[in-house]
Coordinates of C-alpha atoms and ligand atoms in Angstrom, one line a residue:
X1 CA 9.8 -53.0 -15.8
X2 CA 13.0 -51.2 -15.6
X3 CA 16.3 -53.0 -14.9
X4 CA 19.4 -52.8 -13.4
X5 CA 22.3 -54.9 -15.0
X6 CA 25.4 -55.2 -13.4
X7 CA 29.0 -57.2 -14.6
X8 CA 30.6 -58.9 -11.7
X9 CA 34.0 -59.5 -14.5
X10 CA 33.9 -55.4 -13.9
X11 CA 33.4 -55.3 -10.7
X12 CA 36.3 -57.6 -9.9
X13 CA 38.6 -55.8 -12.5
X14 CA 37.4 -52.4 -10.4
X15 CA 39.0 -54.4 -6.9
X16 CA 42.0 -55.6 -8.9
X17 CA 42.7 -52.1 -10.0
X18 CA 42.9 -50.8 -6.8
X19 CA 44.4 -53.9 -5.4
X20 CA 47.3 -54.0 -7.9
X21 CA 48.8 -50.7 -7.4
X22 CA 49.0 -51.5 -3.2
X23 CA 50.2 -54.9 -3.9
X24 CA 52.8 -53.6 -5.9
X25 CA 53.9 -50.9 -3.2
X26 CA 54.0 -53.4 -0.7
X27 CA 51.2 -51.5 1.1
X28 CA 49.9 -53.4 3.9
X29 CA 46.1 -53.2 3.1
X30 CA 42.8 -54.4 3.0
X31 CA 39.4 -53.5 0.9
X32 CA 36.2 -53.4 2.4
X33 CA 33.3 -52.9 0.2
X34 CA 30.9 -50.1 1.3
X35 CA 28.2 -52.0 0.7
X36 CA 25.7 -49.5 1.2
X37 CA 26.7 -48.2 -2.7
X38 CA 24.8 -51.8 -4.4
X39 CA 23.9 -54.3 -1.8
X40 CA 22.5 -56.9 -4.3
X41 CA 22.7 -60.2 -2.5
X42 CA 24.7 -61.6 -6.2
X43 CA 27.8 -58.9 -5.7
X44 CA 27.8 -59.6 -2.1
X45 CA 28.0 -63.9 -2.3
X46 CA 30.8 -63.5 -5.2
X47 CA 32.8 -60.8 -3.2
X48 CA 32.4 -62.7 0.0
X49 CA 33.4 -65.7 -1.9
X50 CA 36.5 -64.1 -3.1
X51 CA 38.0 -63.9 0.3
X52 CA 40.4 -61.2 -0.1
X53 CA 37.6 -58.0 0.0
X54 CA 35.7 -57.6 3.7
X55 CA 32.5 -55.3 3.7
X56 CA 31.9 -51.8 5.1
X57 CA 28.4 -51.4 6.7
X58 CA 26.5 -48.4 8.1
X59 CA 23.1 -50.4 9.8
X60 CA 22.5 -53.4 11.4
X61 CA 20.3 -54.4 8.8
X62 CA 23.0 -54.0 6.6
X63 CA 25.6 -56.4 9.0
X64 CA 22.7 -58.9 8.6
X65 CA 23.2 -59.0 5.0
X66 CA 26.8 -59.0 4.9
X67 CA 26.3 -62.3 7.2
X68 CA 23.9 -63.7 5.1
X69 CA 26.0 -63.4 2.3
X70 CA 28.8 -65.4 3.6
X71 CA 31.1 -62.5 5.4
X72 CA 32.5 -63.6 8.6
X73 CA 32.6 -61.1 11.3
X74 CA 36.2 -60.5 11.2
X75 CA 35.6 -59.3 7.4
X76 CA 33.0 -57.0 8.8
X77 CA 33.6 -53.0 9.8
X78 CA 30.3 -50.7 10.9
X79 CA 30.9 -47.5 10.4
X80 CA 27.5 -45.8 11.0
X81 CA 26.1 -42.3 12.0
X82 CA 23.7 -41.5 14.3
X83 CA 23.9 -44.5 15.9
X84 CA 21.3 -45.8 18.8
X85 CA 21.4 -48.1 21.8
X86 CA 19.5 -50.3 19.3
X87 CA 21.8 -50.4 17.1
X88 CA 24.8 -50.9 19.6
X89 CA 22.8 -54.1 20.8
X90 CA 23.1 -55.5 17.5
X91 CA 27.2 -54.5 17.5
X92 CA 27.6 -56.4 20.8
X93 CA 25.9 -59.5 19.6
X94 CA 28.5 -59.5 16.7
X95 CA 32.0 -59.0 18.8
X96 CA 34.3 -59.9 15.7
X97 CA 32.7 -56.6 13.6
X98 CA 35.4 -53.7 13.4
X99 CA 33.1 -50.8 15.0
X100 CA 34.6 -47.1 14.0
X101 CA 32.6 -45.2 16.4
X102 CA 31.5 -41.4 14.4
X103 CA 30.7 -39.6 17.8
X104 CA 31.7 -39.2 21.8
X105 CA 28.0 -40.3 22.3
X106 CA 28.6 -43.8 20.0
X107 CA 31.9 -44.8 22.1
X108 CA 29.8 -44.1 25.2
X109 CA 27.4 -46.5 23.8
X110 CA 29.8 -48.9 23.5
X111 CA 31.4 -48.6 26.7
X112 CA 28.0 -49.6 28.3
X113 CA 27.2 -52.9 25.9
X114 CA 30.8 -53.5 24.6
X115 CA 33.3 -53.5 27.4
X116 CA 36.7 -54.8 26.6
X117 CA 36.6 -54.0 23.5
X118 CA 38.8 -52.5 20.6
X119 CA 37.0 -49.8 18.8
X120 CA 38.4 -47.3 15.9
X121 CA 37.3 -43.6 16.4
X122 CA 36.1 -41.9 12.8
X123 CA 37.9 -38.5 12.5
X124 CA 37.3 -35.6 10.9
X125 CA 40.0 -33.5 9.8
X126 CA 38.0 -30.3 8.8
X127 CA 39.3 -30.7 5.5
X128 CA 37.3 -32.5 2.2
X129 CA 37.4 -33.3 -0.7
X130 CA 34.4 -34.0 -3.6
X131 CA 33.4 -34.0 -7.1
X132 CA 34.4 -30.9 -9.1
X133 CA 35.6 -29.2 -5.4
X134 CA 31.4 -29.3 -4.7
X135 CA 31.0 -28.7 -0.9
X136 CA 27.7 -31.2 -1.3
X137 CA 29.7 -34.2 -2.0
X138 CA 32.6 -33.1 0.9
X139 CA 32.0 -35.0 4.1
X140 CA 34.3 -32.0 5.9
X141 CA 34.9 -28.1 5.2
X142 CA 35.3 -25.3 6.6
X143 CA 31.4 -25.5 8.2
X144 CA 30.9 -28.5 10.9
X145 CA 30.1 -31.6 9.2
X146 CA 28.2 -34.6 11.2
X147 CA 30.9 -37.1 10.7
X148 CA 33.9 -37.8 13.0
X149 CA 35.4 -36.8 15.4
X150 CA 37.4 -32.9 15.4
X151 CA 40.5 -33.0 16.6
X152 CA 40.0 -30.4 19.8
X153 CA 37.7 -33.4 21.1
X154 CA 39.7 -36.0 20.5
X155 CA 41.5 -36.1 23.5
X156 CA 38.4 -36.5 25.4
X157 CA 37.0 -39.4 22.5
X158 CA 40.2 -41.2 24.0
X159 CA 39.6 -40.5 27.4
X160 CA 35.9 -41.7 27.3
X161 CA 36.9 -45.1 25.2
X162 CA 39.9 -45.9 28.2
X163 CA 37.7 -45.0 31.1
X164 CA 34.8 -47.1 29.4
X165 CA 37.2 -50.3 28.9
X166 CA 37.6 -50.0 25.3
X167 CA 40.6 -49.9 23.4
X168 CA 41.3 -47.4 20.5
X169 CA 43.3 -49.4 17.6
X170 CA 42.1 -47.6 14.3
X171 CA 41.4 -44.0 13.2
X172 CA 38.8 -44.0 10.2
X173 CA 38.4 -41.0 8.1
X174 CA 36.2 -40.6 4.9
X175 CA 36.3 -37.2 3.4
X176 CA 34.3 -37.2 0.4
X177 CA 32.9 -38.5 -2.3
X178 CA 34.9 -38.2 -6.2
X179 CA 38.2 -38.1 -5.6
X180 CA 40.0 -37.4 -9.1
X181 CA 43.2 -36.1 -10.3
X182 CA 42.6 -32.7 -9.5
X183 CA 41.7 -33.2 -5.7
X184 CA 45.0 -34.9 -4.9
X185 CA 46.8 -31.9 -3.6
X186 CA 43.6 -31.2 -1.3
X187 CA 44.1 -35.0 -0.7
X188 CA 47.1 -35.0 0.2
X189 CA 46.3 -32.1 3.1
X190 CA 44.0 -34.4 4.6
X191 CA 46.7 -37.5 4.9
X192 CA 49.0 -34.9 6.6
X193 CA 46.4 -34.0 9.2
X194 CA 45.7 -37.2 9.6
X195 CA 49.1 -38.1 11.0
X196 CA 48.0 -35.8 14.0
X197 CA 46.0 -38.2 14.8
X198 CA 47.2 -41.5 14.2
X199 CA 50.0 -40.3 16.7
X200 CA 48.0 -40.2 19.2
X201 CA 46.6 -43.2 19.3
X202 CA 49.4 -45.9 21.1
X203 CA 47.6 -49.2 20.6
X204 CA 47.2 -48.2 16.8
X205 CA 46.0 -51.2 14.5
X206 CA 44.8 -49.6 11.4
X207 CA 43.9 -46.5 9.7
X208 CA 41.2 -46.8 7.8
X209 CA 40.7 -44.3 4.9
X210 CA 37.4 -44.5 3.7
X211 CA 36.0 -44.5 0.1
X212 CA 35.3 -41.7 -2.3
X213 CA 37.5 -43.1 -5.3
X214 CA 35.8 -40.6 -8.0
X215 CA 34.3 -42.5 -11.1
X216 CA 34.3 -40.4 -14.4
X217 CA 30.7 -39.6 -15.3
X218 CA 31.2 -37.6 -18.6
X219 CA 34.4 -37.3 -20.5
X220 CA 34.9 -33.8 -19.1
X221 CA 35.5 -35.2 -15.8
X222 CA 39.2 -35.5 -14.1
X223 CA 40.1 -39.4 -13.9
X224 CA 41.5 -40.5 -10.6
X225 CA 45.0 -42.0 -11.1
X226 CA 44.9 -44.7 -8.8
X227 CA 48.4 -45.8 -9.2
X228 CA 49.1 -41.9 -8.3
X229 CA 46.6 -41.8 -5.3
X230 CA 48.2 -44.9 -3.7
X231 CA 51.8 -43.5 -4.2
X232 CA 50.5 -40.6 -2.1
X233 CA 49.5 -42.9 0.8
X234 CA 52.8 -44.9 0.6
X235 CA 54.5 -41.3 1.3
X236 CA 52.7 -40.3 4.2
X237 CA 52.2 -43.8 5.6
X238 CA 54.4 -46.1 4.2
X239 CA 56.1 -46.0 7.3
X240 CA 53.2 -46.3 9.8
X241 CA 53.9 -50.1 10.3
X242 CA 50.1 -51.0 10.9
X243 CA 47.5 -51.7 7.3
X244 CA 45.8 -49.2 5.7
X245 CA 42.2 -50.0 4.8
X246 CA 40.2 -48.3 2.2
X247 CA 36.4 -48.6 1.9
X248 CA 35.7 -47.8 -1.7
X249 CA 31.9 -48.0 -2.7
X250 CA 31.0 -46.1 -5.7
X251 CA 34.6 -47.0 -7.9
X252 CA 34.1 -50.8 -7.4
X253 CA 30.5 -50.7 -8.6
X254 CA 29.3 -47.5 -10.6
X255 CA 30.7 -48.4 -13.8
X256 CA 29.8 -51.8 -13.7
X257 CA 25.6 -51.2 -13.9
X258 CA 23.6 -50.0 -16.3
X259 CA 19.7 -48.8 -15.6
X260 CA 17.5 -50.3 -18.5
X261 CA 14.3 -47.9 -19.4
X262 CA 11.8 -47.9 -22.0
X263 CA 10.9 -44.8 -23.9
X264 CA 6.8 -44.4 -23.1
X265 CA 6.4 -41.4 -24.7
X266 CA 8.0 -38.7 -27.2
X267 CA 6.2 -35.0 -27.0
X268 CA 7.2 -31.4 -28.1
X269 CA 6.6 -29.3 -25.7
X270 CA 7.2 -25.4 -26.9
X271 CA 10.8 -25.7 -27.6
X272 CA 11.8 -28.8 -26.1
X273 CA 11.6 -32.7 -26.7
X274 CA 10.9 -34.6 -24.1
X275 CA 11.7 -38.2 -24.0
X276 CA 9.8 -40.4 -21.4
X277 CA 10.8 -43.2 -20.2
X278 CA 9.4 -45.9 -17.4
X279 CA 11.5 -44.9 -14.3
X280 CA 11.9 -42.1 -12.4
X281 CA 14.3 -40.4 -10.2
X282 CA 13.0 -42.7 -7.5
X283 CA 14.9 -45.2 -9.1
X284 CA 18.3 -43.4 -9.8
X285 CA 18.4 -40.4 -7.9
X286 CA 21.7 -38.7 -8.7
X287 CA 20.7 -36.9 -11.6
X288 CA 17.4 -35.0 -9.6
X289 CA 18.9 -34.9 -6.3
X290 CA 22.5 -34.4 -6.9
X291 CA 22.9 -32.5 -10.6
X292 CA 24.3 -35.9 -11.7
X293 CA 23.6 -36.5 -15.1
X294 CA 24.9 -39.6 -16.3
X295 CA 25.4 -40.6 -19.9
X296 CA 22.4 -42.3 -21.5
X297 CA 22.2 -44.6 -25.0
X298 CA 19.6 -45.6 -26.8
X299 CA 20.1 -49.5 -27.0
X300 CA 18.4 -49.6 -30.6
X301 CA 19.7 -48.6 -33.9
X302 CA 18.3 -46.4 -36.2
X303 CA 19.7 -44.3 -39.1
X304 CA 18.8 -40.6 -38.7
X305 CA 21.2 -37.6 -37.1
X306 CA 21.5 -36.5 -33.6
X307 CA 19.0 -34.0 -31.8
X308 CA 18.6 -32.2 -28.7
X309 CA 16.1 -33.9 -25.8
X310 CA 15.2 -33.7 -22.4
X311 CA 14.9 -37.2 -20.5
X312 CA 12.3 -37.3 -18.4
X313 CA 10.7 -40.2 -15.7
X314 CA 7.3 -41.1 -14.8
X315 CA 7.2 -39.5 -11.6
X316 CA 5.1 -36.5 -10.9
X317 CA 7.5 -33.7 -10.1
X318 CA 9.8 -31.4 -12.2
X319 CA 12.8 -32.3 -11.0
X320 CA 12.3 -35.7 -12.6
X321 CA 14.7 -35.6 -15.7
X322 CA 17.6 -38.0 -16.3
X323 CA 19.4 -35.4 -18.4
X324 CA 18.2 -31.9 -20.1
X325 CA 19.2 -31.3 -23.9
X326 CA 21.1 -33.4 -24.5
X327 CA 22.1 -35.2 -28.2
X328 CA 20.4 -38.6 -28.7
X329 CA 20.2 -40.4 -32.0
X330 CA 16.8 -40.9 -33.4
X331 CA 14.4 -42.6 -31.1
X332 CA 10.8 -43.9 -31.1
X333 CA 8.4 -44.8 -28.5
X334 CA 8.7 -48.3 -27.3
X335 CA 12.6 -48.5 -27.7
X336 CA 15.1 -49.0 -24.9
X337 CA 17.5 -46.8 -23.4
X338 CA 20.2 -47.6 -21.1
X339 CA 21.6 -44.8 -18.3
X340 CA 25.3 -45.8 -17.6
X341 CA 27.2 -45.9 -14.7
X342 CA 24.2 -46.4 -12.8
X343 CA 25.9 -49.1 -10.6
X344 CA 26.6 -47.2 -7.8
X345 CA 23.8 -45.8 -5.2
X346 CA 21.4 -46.3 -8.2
X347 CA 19.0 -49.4 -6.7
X348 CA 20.1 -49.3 -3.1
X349 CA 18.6 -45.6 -2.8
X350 CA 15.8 -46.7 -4.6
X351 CA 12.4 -45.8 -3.3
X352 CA 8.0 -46.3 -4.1
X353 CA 7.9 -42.4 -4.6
X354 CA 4.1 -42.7 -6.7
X355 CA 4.0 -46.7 -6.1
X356 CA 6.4 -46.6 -9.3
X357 CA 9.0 -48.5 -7.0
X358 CA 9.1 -52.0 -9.2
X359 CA 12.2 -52.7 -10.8
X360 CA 14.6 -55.8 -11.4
X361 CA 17.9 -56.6 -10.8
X362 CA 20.3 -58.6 -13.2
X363 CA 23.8 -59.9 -12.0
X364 CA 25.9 -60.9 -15.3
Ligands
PLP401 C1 32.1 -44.3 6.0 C2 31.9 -44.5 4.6 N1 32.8 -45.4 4.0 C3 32.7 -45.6 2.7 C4 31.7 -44.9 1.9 C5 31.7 -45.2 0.4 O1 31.9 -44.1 -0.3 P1 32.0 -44.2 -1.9 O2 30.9 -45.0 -2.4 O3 32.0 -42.8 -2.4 O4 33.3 -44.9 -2.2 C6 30.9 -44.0 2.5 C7 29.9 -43.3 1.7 O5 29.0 -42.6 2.1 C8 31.0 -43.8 3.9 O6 30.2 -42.9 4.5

């Protein structure tokens, strides 16, 4: 059965290396987990443990969990999308949980099963930023994205929160997902819209500034500088007065997991090698869905020199290759193979595609 492994001693070195550079700043600040990147319950109880890091959700299932694994409410912030009445019920029964409200319609919600309370409003600047500038991974652009609030309604998102009895405190924005080097200028755009906003808002309590932290996938890829990213947040918000909040899924978890296959098959097909292995791209669905392709090492070692191969899963559709022609060292059927940095949005977007759904989880 195929595994996932995962290193808590990474993923706490991951929180300390974003933590550092804010406590060094004297940033007023606070982490909360997106959880919805690895919710295994192991992660969860050690973070939750640790005290210092609160957890982001997006469902009430996943508020449950949080619970469950020891989070208090006042450690919690929902920030969902497409939010029901349902799941408004399930935010009024938990009145210590941070609520950033995505939409007019959400703080309307609230307004009806929430009154008196204080709510942040999720913005969206227009502007985003993403993985090698790719508009898929950008959360705003120059095309409407779902998320947030714009700015020409946000007067009204104010006026509907007051006249509804709630109280705006925070502004949230997430803008994309793989923030590197070379997407802090664009960043930095986004901060300075931001301010737009957070002057608005008189009771202001927070600002909340997502996740999106870019994790490098191949050696190619930028590195994010986090010691440079927080120094861009102390300029434009050093002097806000009120703690910045951060929500950083994928960096605290991606390099810290590991997806464990084993090689079922080995075939030439015309010109190609194809290298099967017991998982598909139901189980890790960055490289299929996304273009993704992650690093993968074969975990035994045998002489012989490098050759081209395609990786390919057990599920019946084309798009079901870990990673096309690339060099693997000699490899037989039966061996193992680990896909790395598979920590992140690898088992919590897991699904049965083919009834091939069965893997395990191992917390070390
Ligand atoms: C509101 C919000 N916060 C945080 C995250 C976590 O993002 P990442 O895993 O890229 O850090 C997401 C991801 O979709 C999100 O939508």
């Amino acid at each position: 059965v195929p595994a996932y492994v995962y290193s808590i001693a990474r993923i706490r070195e991951k929180i300390d290396a974003l933590r550092s550079p804010l406590a060094k700043r004297a940033i007023d600040s606070k982490i909360f987990y997106a959880m919805k990147a690895n919710r295994h319950e192991g992660i969860l109880i050690d973070l939750a443990r640790d005290g210092h890091v609160g957890i982001d959700c997006c469902s009430p299932a996943e508020i449950s969990r949080a619970l469950k694994s020891g989070f208090r409410e006042s450690q919690i912030t929902f920030t969902g999308t497409g939010v029901s009445d349902a799941d408004v019920r399930v935010l009024a029964d938990h009145p210590g949980v941070l609520v950033n409200c995505d939409s007019i319609s959400q703080i309307r919600k609230m307004a009806r099963a929430c009154v008196g309370r204080s709510i942040g409003v999720r913005v969206n600047t227009g502007l985003g930023v993403s993985y090698g500038d790719s508009e898929q991974f950008s959360y705003a652009g120059t095309k409407a994205t779902k998320f947030g609030v714009f700015r020409e309604q946000f007067g009204e998102a104010l006026d509907v929160a007051t006249k509804g009895g709630l109280r705006v405190v925070g502004i949230h924005c997430h803008s994309g997902w793989g923030i590197a080097n070379t997407q802090l200028t664009s960043y930095a755009a986004i901060l300075r819209e931001l301010r737009t906003f957070t002057d608005r808002v008189a009771d202001l309590e927070y600002l909340n500034l997502g996740g999106g932290f870019g994790v490098r996938l191949k050696e190619s890829d930028a590195p994010l500088d986090i010691d440079r990213f927080v120094s861009a947040i102390d300029d434009h918000f050093g002097s806000l007065g009120v703690p910045i909040y951060f929500e950083p899924g994928d960096y605290v978890v991606k390099d810290a997991g590991v997806l464990i296959l084993q090689v079922t098959a080995i075939e030439t097909k015309r010109d190609c090698v194809f290298v099967y292995v017991n998982g598909g791209h139901n189980l890790n669905v960055e490289a299929a869905h996304y273009g993704l392709t992650h690093p993968i090492v074969p975990l035994t070692l045998r002489s012989g020199s490098l050759s081209s191969v395609t990786v390919a899963g057990n599920i019946n559709e084309a798009i079901d290759l870990f990673a096309e022609d690339i060099e693997m060292p000699k490899i037989e059927e039966g061996d193992f193979v680990a896909v790395l940095h598979a920590g992140g949005y690898g088992a919590s977007m897991s699904s049965n595609h083919c009834m091939r759904g069965a893997f395990t989880e191992w917390l070390i």
